[in-house]
Tab-separated table of C-alpha atoms and ligand atoms in Angstrom:
chain	number	residue	atom	x	y	z
A	82	MET	CA	0.000	0.000	0.000
A	83	ASN	CA	1.163	3.540	-0.671
A	84	ALA	CA	0.698	6.555	1.590
A	85	VAL	CA	-2.422	7.801	-0.228
A	86	ASN	CA	-4.168	4.450	0.234
A	87	ASP	CA	-3.024	4.261	3.856
A	88	LEU	CA	-4.421	7.760	4.524
A	89	GLN	CA	-7.692	6.782	2.844
A	90	ALA	CA	-7.882	3.681	5.047
A	91	THR	CA	-7.817	5.867	8.207
A	92	LEU	CA	-11.217	7.228	7.058
A	93	ASP	CA	-12.796	3.801	6.440
A	94	ALA	CA	-16.172	3.894	8.228
A	95	SER	CA	-15.983	0.176	8.976
A	96	ARG	CA	-12.623	0.357	10.774
A	97	LYS	CA	-13.040	-0.405	14.509
A	98	SER	CA	-10.636	-0.197	17.433
A	99	TRP	CA	-9.719	-2.745	20.107
A	100	ILE	CA	-10.459	0.138	22.514
A	101	GLU	CA	-14.174	-0.667	22.737
A	102	SER	CA	-15.262	2.792	23.956
A	103	ALA	CA	-14.037	4.165	20.600
A	104	ASN	CA	-16.723	2.150	18.815
A	105	ASP	CA	-19.641	3.950	20.525
A	106	PRO	CA	-21.633	5.431	17.604
A	107	ALA	CA	-22.437	8.561	19.691
A	108	GLY	CA	-18.870	9.098	20.937
A	109	ASP	CA	-16.721	12.017	19.784
A	110	PHE	CA	-13.465	10.113	19.381
A	111	PRO	CA	-13.702	7.030	17.149
A	112	ILE	CA	-10.671	5.641	15.338
A	113	GLN	CA	-11.613	7.807	12.326
A	114	ASN	CA	-11.017	11.016	14.329
A	115	LEU	CA	-7.646	10.882	16.185
A	116	PRO	CA	-7.479	14.568	17.256
A	117	PHE	CA	-4.313	16.020	18.815
A	118	GLY	CA	-4.090	17.812	22.157
A	119	ILE	CA	-1.899	18.531	25.182
A	120	PHE	CA	-2.514	16.742	28.479
A	121	SER	CA	-1.053	15.888	31.871
A	122	ASP	CA	-2.357	13.436	34.462
A	123	ARG	CA	-2.227	12.565	38.149
A	124	GLY	CA	0.667	10.162	37.668
A	125	ASN	CA	2.690	12.556	35.501
A	126	ASP	CA	2.184	16.318	35.642
A	127	ALA	CA	4.463	16.962	32.649
A	128	ARG	CA	2.495	18.273	29.702
A	129	ARG	CA	2.782	16.191	26.527
A	130	VAL	CA	1.069	15.465	23.233
A	131	GLY	CA	-1.879	13.079	23.292
A	132	VAL	CA	-4.452	11.730	20.872
A	133	ALA	CA	-8.033	11.071	22.005
A	134	ILE	CA	-9.542	7.645	21.283
A	135	GLY	CA	-12.813	6.651	22.968
A	136	ASP	CA	-12.436	7.318	26.702
A	137	GLN	CA	-8.620	7.058	26.517
A	138	ILE	CA	-5.707	9.294	25.570
A	139	VAL	CA	-2.708	7.872	23.728
A	140	ASP	CA	0.483	9.393	25.150
A	141	LEU	CA	2.531	10.063	22.017
A	142	ALA	CA	5.671	10.942	23.992
A	143	ALA	CA	5.548	7.507	25.638
A	144	LEU	CA	4.677	5.835	22.350
A	145	GLN	CA	7.671	7.410	20.613
A	146	ALA	CA	9.950	6.534	23.563
A	147	ALA	CA	8.746	2.918	23.289
A	148	GLY	CA	9.830	2.864	19.658
A	149	LEU	CA	6.298	2.483	18.314
A	150	LEU	CA	6.022	5.783	16.486
A	151	ASN	CA	8.313	6.622	13.601
A	152	VAL	CA	8.783	10.413	13.418
A	153	PRO	CA	11.741	12.312	11.884
A	154	ALA	CA	12.389	14.343	15.065
A	155	HIS	CA	13.682	13.156	18.421
A	156	ASN	CA	11.340	13.533	21.410
A	157	VAL	CA	8.971	15.927	19.631
A	158	PHE	CA	5.907	14.966	21.705
A	159	ALA	CA	7.305	15.710	25.169
A	160	ARG	CA	6.265	19.356	24.775
A	161	ASP	CA	3.693	21.675	26.312
A	162	ALA	CA	2.281	22.677	22.900
A	163	LEU	CA	1.713	21.040	19.506
A	164	ASN	CA	3.732	23.666	17.604
A	165	ASP	CA	6.987	21.687	17.199
A	166	PHE	CA	5.089	18.652	15.918
A	167	ILE	CA	2.929	20.769	13.592
A	168	ALA	CA	6.064	22.473	12.226
A	169	LEU	CA	7.304	19.100	10.924
A	170	GLY	CA	4.765	19.448	8.113
A	171	ARG	CA	1.752	17.771	6.614
A	172	ASP	CA	3.522	14.571	5.507
A	173	VAL	CA	4.517	13.943	9.140
A	174	TRP	CA	1.007	14.693	10.532
A	175	ARG	CA	-0.351	12.217	8.001
A	176	SER	CA	2.273	9.593	8.752
A	177	VAL	CA	1.478	9.806	12.495
A	178	ARG	CA	-2.256	9.545	11.748
A	179	ILE	CA	-1.682	6.443	9.614
A	180	GLN	CA	0.584	4.792	12.232
A	181	LEU	CA	-1.906	5.473	15.058
A	182	SER	CA	-4.876	4.229	13.054
A	183	GLN	CA	-3.023	0.982	12.351
A	184	LEU	CA	-1.814	0.518	15.961
A	185	LEU	CA	-5.315	1.085	17.354
A	186	ALA	CA	-7.191	-0.986	14.762
A	187	ARG	CA	-8.944	-4.067	16.096
A	188	ASP	CA	-6.736	-6.536	14.231
A	189	THR	CA	-3.385	-5.092	15.335
A	190	ALA	CA	-1.949	-7.034	18.272
A	191	THR	CA	1.136	-4.892	19.106
A	192	LEU	CA	-0.515	-2.803	21.844
A	193	ARG	CA	-3.761	-4.711	22.151
A	194	ASP	CA	-2.056	-7.814	23.537
A	195	ASP	CA	0.681	-6.159	25.621
A	196	ALA	CA	-0.701	-5.017	28.982
A	197	ALA	CA	2.620	-3.571	30.205
A	198	LEU	CA	2.960	-1.453	27.082
A	199	ARG	CA	-0.673	-0.336	27.259
A	200	ALA	CA	-0.143	0.804	30.840
A	201	LYS	CA	2.708	3.025	29.629
A	202	VAL	CA	1.002	4.665	26.679
A	203	LEU	CA	-2.727	4.872	27.539
A	204	VAL	CA	-4.218	7.301	30.069
A	205	ARG	CA	-7.891	7.385	31.007
A	206	ALA	CA	-9.307	10.711	29.809
A	207	ALA	CA	-11.165	10.993	33.121
A	208	ASP	CA	-7.786	11.067	34.934
A	209	ALA	CA	-6.233	13.641	32.625
A	210	ARG	CA	-6.145	17.406	32.555
A	211	LEU	CA	-6.327	19.054	29.141
A	212	HIS	CA	-4.348	22.195	28.362
A	213	LEU	CA	-4.260	24.820	25.631
A	214	PRO	CA	-3.195	22.694	22.621
A	215	VAL	CA	-1.062	25.260	20.804
A	216	GLN	CA	1.082	28.226	21.618
A	217	ILE	CA	-0.805	30.884	19.645
A	218	PRO	CA	1.350	33.636	18.090
A	219	GLY	CA	-1.623	35.467	16.608
A	220	TYR	CA	-5.410	35.338	16.651
A	221	THR	CA	-7.655	36.740	13.936
A	222	ASP	CA	-11.445	36.702	13.969
A	223	PHE	CA	-13.596	36.820	10.856
A	224	TYR	CA	-17.236	37.767	10.292
A	225	SER	CA	-18.212	35.299	7.595
A	226	SER	CA	-21.787	34.182	8.306
A	227	LYS	CA	-24.200	36.052	6.071
A	228	GLU	CA	-27.089	35.344	8.453
A	229	HIS	CA	-25.123	36.705	11.446
A	230	ALA	CA	-23.892	39.814	9.649
A	231	THR	CA	-27.430	40.486	8.371
A	232	ASN	CA	-28.973	40.079	11.834
A	233	VAL	CA	-26.412	42.344	13.516
A	234	GLY	CA	-26.625	44.920	10.742
A	235	ALA	CA	-30.420	44.961	11.001
A	236	MET	CA	-30.289	45.428	14.784
A	237	PHE	CA	-27.554	48.074	15.010
A	238	ARG	CA	-27.806	49.928	11.714
A	239	ASP	CA	-30.588	49.581	9.185
A	240	PRO	CA	-32.746	46.521	8.428
A	241	LYS	CA	-33.054	47.648	4.795
A	242	ASN	CA	-29.291	47.818	4.279
A	243	ALA	CA	-28.162	45.291	6.856
A	244	LEU	CA	-25.121	44.091	4.904
A	245	LEU	CA	-22.495	46.721	4.141
A	246	PRO	CA	-21.362	46.733	0.467
A	247	ASN	CA	-17.892	45.345	1.288
A	248	TRP	CA	-19.296	42.301	3.110
A	249	SER	CA	-20.101	40.257	0.002
A	250	GLU	CA	-16.754	41.148	-1.613
A	251	MET	CA	-14.337	39.909	1.066
A	252	PRO	CA	-14.152	37.927	4.326
A	253	ILE	CA	-14.272	40.819	6.815
A	254	GLY	CA	-11.939	40.290	9.775
A	255	TYR	CA	-10.079	41.996	12.590
A	256	ASN	CA	-6.947	41.255	14.581
A	257	GLY	CA	-7.971	39.623	17.855
A	258	ARG	CA	-5.987	39.116	21.024
A	259	ALA	CA	-3.962	35.872	21.282
A	260	SER	CA	-2.850	36.309	24.899
A	261	SER	CA	-6.338	35.744	26.315
A	262	VAL	CA	-7.210	32.546	24.423
A	263	VAL	CA	-7.937	29.917	27.088
A	264	VAL	CA	-8.754	26.218	27.021
A	265	SER	CA	-12.225	24.828	27.711
A	266	GLY	CA	-13.019	24.707	31.423
A	267	THR	CA	-11.188	27.927	32.305
A	268	PRO	CA	-13.557	30.268	34.219
A	269	VAL	CA	-14.167	33.626	32.557
A	270	ARG	CA	-14.578	36.813	34.581
A	271	ARG	CA	-17.287	39.255	33.502
A	272	PRO	CA	-15.478	42.302	32.088
A	273	ASN	CA	-15.700	45.879	33.311
A	274	GLY	CA	-15.639	48.687	30.804
A	275	GLN	CA	-17.238	51.805	29.392
A	276	LEU	CA	-20.980	51.530	28.963
A	277	LYS	CA	-22.962	54.181	27.162
A	278	LEU	CA	-26.485	54.196	28.527
A	279	PRO	CA	-29.095	55.566	26.111
A	280	ASP	CA	-30.345	58.294	28.473
A	281	GLN	CA	-26.918	59.683	29.387
A	282	GLU	CA	-24.543	61.900	27.494
A	283	ARG	CA	-21.310	60.350	28.813
A	284	PRO	CA	-20.429	56.696	29.472
A	285	VAL	CA	-20.315	55.107	32.902
A	286	PHE	CA	-17.714	52.560	34.036
A	287	GLY	CA	-18.976	49.212	35.245
A	288	ALA	CA	-19.601	45.537	34.684
A	289	SER	CA	-20.984	44.525	31.287
A	290	ARG	CA	-24.732	43.944	31.416
A	291	LYS	CA	-24.885	42.345	27.985
A	292	LEU	CA	-22.374	39.506	28.170
A	293	ASP	CA	-22.715	37.115	25.239
A	294	ILE	CA	-21.211	34.152	23.447
A	295	GLU	CA	-20.243	33.772	19.827
A	296	LEU	CA	-20.506	30.224	18.508
A	297	GLU	CA	-17.543	29.806	16.193
A	298	THR	CA	-15.022	27.329	14.933
A	299	GLY	CA	-11.337	28.154	14.642
A	300	PHE	CA	-8.609	26.809	12.406
A	301	ILE	CA	-4.957	26.398	13.331
A	302	ILE	CA	-2.211	27.320	10.876
A	303	GLY	CA	-0.025	24.289	10.156
A	304	GLY	CA	2.334	25.847	7.632
A	305	GLY	CA	2.861	29.589	7.624
A	306	ASN	CA	3.862	31.904	4.786
A	307	ALA	CA	6.756	34.346	4.577
A	308	LEU	CA	6.199	38.085	4.876
A	309	GLY	CA	5.225	39.453	1.469
A	310	GLU	CA	4.284	36.043	0.018
A	311	PRO	CA	0.500	35.547	-0.066
A	312	ILE	CA	-1.138	32.118	0.115
A	313	ALA	CA	-3.202	31.321	-2.987
A	314	CYS	CA	-6.808	30.377	-2.364
A	315	GLU	CA	-6.348	27.021	-4.144
A	316	ASP	CA	-3.371	26.172	-1.867
A	317	ALA	CA	-4.807	27.500	1.390
A	318	GLU	CA	-6.178	24.276	2.894
A	319	ALA	CA	-2.707	22.694	2.748
A	320	HIS	CA	-1.635	25.369	5.277
A	321	ILE	CA	-4.317	24.359	7.819
A	322	PHE	CA	-3.493	21.787	10.511
A	323	GLY	CA	-6.997	21.394	11.941
A	324	MET	CA	-10.034	22.878	13.618
A	325	VAL	CA	-11.345	23.571	17.130
A	326	LEU	CA	-14.579	24.966	18.566
A	327	LEU	CA	-14.248	28.592	19.619
A	328	ASN	CA	-16.350	30.822	21.865
A	329	ASP	CA	-15.597	34.473	21.168
A	330	TRP	CA	-17.059	35.876	24.410
A	331	SER	CA	-18.434	39.349	23.691
A	332	ALA	CA	-19.643	42.219	25.878
A	333	ARG	CA	-22.285	43.763	23.620
A	334	ASP	CA	-22.689	47.002	25.567
A	335	ILE	CA	-18.948	47.696	25.585
A	336	GLN	CA	-18.823	46.696	21.912
A	337	GLN	CA	-21.622	48.994	20.790
A	338	TRP	CA	-19.951	52.065	22.321
A	339	GLU	CA	-16.352	51.347	21.282
A	340	TYR	CA	-16.536	49.668	17.875
A	341	VAL	CA	-16.684	52.753	15.639
A	342	PRO	CA	-14.310	53.398	13.906
A	343	LEU	CA	-11.745	50.602	14.467
A	344	GLY	CA	-13.853	47.596	15.434
A	345	PRO	CA	-14.195	45.630	18.671
A	346	PHE	CA	-11.500	46.003	21.344
A	347	ASN	CA	-12.200	45.461	25.063
A	348	ALA	CA	-15.582	43.920	24.203
A	349	LYS	CA	-13.639	40.841	23.101
A	350	THR	CA	-10.089	41.060	24.499
A	351	PHE	CA	-10.943	39.621	27.924
A	352	ALA	CA	-11.251	35.947	26.876
A	353	THR	CA	-11.695	33.549	23.980
A	354	THR	CA	-12.277	29.870	24.806
A	355	ILE	CA	-11.251	26.996	22.522
A	356	SER	CA	-11.846	23.252	22.745
A	357	PRO	CA	-8.785	21.189	23.740
A	358	TRP	CA	-8.666	18.718	20.822
A	359	VAL	CA	-7.546	19.812	17.366
A	360	VAL	CA	-9.454	17.795	14.747
A	361	THR	CA	-7.286	17.552	11.638
A	362	LEU	CA	-8.519	18.505	8.184
A	363	ASP	CA	-7.640	14.920	7.185
A	364	ALA	CA	-10.241	13.602	9.664
A	365	LEU	CA	-12.810	16.087	8.315
A	366	GLU	CA	-12.301	15.103	4.668
A	367	PRO	CA	-15.385	12.797	4.428
A	368	PHE	CA	-17.579	15.704	5.565
A	369	ARG	CA	-16.544	18.155	2.879
A	370	VAL	CA	-19.575	19.775	1.194
A	371	ALA	CA	-20.212	22.635	-1.234
A	372	GLN	CA	-20.161	26.157	0.183
A	373	PRO	CA	-23.147	28.450	-0.492
A	374	VAL	CA	-23.285	30.016	-3.951
A	375	GLN	CA	-21.436	33.341	-3.857
A	376	GLU	CA	-23.069	36.250	-5.638
A	377	PRO	CA	-21.399	38.406	-6.880
A	378	GLU	CA	-18.587	36.098	-7.972
A	379	PRO	CA	-15.592	36.954	-5.789
A	380	LEU	CA	-12.501	38.656	-7.227
A	381	ALA	CA	-9.999	36.208	-8.760
A	382	TYR	CA	-7.762	35.897	-5.676
A	383	LEU	CA	-10.765	34.586	-3.673
A	384	ARG	CA	-11.805	31.899	-6.157
A	385	HIS	CA	-11.331	28.165	-5.678
A	386	ARG	CA	-12.725	25.153	-7.499
A	387	GLY	CA	-14.573	22.345	-5.772
A	388	LYS	CA	-16.062	21.966	-2.302
A	389	HIS	CA	-14.576	23.875	0.629
A	390	ALA	CA	-17.249	23.842	3.336
A	391	PHE	CA	-17.588	21.143	6.013
A	392	ASP	CA	-20.765	19.606	7.430
A	393	ILE	CA	-20.243	20.123	11.186
A	394	HIS	CA	-23.333	20.050	13.399
A	395	LEU	CA	-23.021	22.593	16.239
A	396	GLU	CA	-24.925	23.144	19.487
A	397	VAL	CA	-24.830	25.587	22.395
A	398	THR	CA	-26.074	24.793	25.895
A	399	LEU	CA	-26.558	27.063	28.903
A	400	ARG	CA	-26.569	25.732	32.475
A	401	ALA	CA	-27.746	28.226	35.074
A	402	GLN	CA	-26.783	27.825	38.734
A	403	PRO	CA	-28.003	25.721	40.503
A	404	ALA	CA	-29.716	23.848	37.647
A	405	ARG	CA	-28.504	20.325	37.041
A	406	GLN	CA	-29.528	20.147	33.429
A	407	ALA	CA	-28.293	22.393	30.658
A	408	SER	CA	-30.721	23.898	28.154
A	409	THR	CA	-29.864	23.692	24.476
A	410	ILE	CA	-30.237	27.243	23.193
A	411	ALA	CA	-29.003	26.903	19.597
A	412	ARG	CA	-28.435	24.274	16.923
A	413	THR	CA	-26.716	25.158	13.658
A	414	ASN	CA	-24.111	23.983	11.151
A	415	PHE	CA	-20.710	25.188	9.956
A	416	LYS	CA	-21.730	24.494	6.345
A	417	TYR	CA	-23.874	27.657	6.286
A	418	MET	CA	-20.781	29.894	6.353
A	419	TYR	CA	-20.611	32.134	3.283
A	420	TRP	CA	-16.831	32.553	3.154
A	421	THR	CA	-14.659	29.424	3.407
A	422	MET	CA	-11.552	28.928	5.543
A	423	ALA	CA	-9.466	28.876	2.340
A	424	GLN	CA	-10.882	32.251	1.281
A	425	GLN	CA	-10.275	33.680	4.752
A	426	LEU	CA	-6.621	32.608	4.664
A	427	ALA	CA	-6.114	33.841	1.089
A	428	HIS	CA	-7.626	37.202	2.023
A	429	HIS	CA	-5.627	37.414	5.267
A	430	THR	CA	-2.328	37.072	3.397
A	431	VAL	CA	-3.101	38.830	0.094
A	432	ALA	CA	-1.593	42.141	1.207
A	433	GLY	CA	1.574	40.327	2.318
A	434	CYS	CA	0.813	39.488	5.942
A	435	ASN	CA	2.758	36.433	7.147
A	436	THR	CA	1.176	33.702	9.253
A	437	ARG	CA	2.905	31.352	11.690
A	438	VAL	CA	2.481	27.800	12.943
A	439	GLY	CA	-0.181	27.869	15.668
A	440	ASP	CA	-1.950	31.036	14.519
A	441	LEU	CA	-5.661	30.831	15.312
A	442	MET	CA	-8.322	32.031	12.864
A	443	GLY	CA	-11.907	32.348	14.135
A	444	SER	CA	-14.715	31.711	11.646
A	445	GLY	CA	-17.002	34.442	12.907
A	446	THR	CA	-20.308	33.727	14.636
A	447	ILE	CA	-22.037	30.827	12.892
A	448	SER	CA	-25.732	31.588	12.501
A	449	GLY	CA	-28.121	29.497	10.446
A	450	PRO	CA	-31.282	30.542	8.633
A	451	THR	CA	-33.808	29.890	11.435
A	452	GLU	CA	-34.386	31.694	14.752
A	453	ASP	CA	-33.167	28.686	16.786
A	454	SER	CA	-29.959	28.403	14.751
A	455	TYR	CA	-28.420	31.750	15.691
A	456	GLY	CA	-24.932	31.623	17.201
A	457	SER	CA	-25.253	34.414	19.788
A	458	LEU	CA	-27.680	35.501	22.492
A	459	LEU	CA	-27.741	38.913	20.808
A	460	GLU	CA	-29.539	37.282	17.885
A	461	LEU	CA	-31.389	34.507	19.779
A	462	THR	CA	-33.057	37.089	22.054
A	463	TRP	CA	-32.972	39.917	19.477
A	464	ASN	CA	-30.896	42.199	21.702
A	465	GLY	CA	-32.798	41.171	24.832
A	466	LYS	CA	-36.293	41.760	23.451
A	467	LYS	CA	-37.232	38.050	23.318
A	468	PRO	CA	-36.000	36.206	26.428
A	469	LEU	CA	-35.206	32.491	26.129
A	470	ALA	CA	-36.949	30.034	28.460
A	471	LEU	CA	-34.609	27.652	30.299
A	472	LYS	CA	-35.359	23.985	30.925
A	473	GLU	CA	-35.490	24.168	34.732
A	474	GLY	CA	-37.290	27.489	34.861
A	475	GLY	CA	-36.181	31.066	34.463
A	476	THR	CA	-35.288	32.984	31.341
A	477	ARG	CA	-32.217	34.579	29.817
A	478	THR	CA	-31.567	37.576	27.652
A	479	PHE	CA	-27.803	37.771	28.218
A	480	ILE	CA	-25.432	35.673	30.394
A	481	GLU	CA	-25.742	35.895	34.192
A	482	ASP	CA	-23.001	35.228	36.750
A	483	GLY	CA	-22.554	31.509	37.374
A	484	ASP	CA	-23.939	30.489	33.977
A	485	GLU	CA	-21.974	27.819	32.190
A	486	LEU	CA	-21.976	27.979	28.390
A	487	THR	CA	-20.853	24.963	26.382
A	488	LEU	CA	-20.347	24.509	22.654
A	489	VAL	CA	-20.294	21.037	21.150
A	490	GLY	CA	-19.928	19.897	17.565
A	491	TRP	CA	-19.615	16.773	15.473
A	492	CYS	CA	-19.659	15.415	11.947
A	493	GLN	CA	-22.140	12.572	11.474
A	494	GLY	CA	-20.586	9.598	9.676
A	495	ASP	CA	-22.112	6.250	8.830
A	496	GLY	CA	-22.303	4.633	12.281
A	497	TYR	CA	-19.796	6.979	13.915
A	498	ARG	CA	-19.214	10.645	14.728
A	499	VAL	CA	-16.109	12.755	14.364
A	500	GLY	CA	-16.568	15.047	17.369
A	501	PHE	CA	-14.768	18.031	18.833
A	502	GLY	CA	-15.425	17.465	22.546
A	503	ALA	CA	-16.647	20.411	24.575
A	504	CYS	CA	-15.752	24.101	24.594
A	505	ALA	CA	-17.056	25.284	27.965
A	506	GLY	CA	-16.694	28.226	30.314
A	507	GLN	CA	-18.429	29.464	33.452
A	508	ILE	CA	-18.884	33.182	34.114
A	509	LEU	CA	-17.484	34.634	37.350
A	510	PRO	CA	-18.758	37.957	38.766
A	511	ALA	CA	-16.937	41.109	37.656
A	512	ARG	CA	-14.165	42.548	39.826
A	513	GLY	CA	-15.621	45.101	42.196
B	816	MN	MN1	-16.390	36.698	16.736
């Protein structure tokens, strides 16, 4: 078999693992997924690279040390971020994926039948702590959902001209703040800032009263470009290592006062949460679908042939304190996005901007066509005018202290799911 066939075999829907929990049709981490992350555990608090499979994590540092993983770099998994591994390039990511898929396949005895070896290289996910998967040199956030941009434009500007003329010509974006990207499970403190109340001439300083989520995905740059050398749209996907779920927490009242003329600043700098497992584009390949028709046809540098959207089902839940059960407040899909990841990356670099391994690119809030598929409370409650009812009583317009917001997402395969795990955060009260 050659490498192309071996890579194709990692996507075979009928492939099962000897790790039985990986064969659960509703689980996020079947043998077809194999997402990369950074973990530590009770027995070993050193951070290292792991791959999720069922309810287990494969310790790649231990696997390489045991001589079971052939990689052209010594000790590259005993690191506190994926960057050094990612920098080895796409052929190496693919080779590791192929080797892991073969080692974990039901018919492969190497690990399956060696209890001592299994004890060295497998860690129960329940005993592990997950960390930020990449060291992020830069974070950019786009605004690429037509439904979201239309809803926000209608609310804050003019329902008749909700989309600004530039929106359908380019993936609008802004430079976000990389230093405050945190991993799922990290509490988020409600921000203080300038609030402009409608009946007052000058702003007051205080805690945001309109704290919101933005349901997004993010992609991680796997191969950067040099300063002054743009990435062509047709080549852009080869520069992407994989995807995560991303919650671009947003303080709408701070945002509305500060965003003209240079865009959001403190409304979004306080925290961005990402899910801990990076799902590779290779694992997402079976879920590739056509993007929406783009009218007008984009300028030449934003054109690509073929299908460049991905069918990823997405949900948001809200758990109020002290409720036990979370309420699902939105269901949507990544495939609705107007601009593709490839177009975003081509546009990001067209003026000569360089990107680096580990850079994070947010999709923009992912809203679907129906009122229950909007990716923010701003839209779901129409700026607080239509409160949402929660499962165990009570309502919400915006987020209250103690609320826990969780994003989940998965691609539905034939008898299995390629899932992202959770992207969760609980809101702490503002500093007094
Ligand atoms: Mn955003």
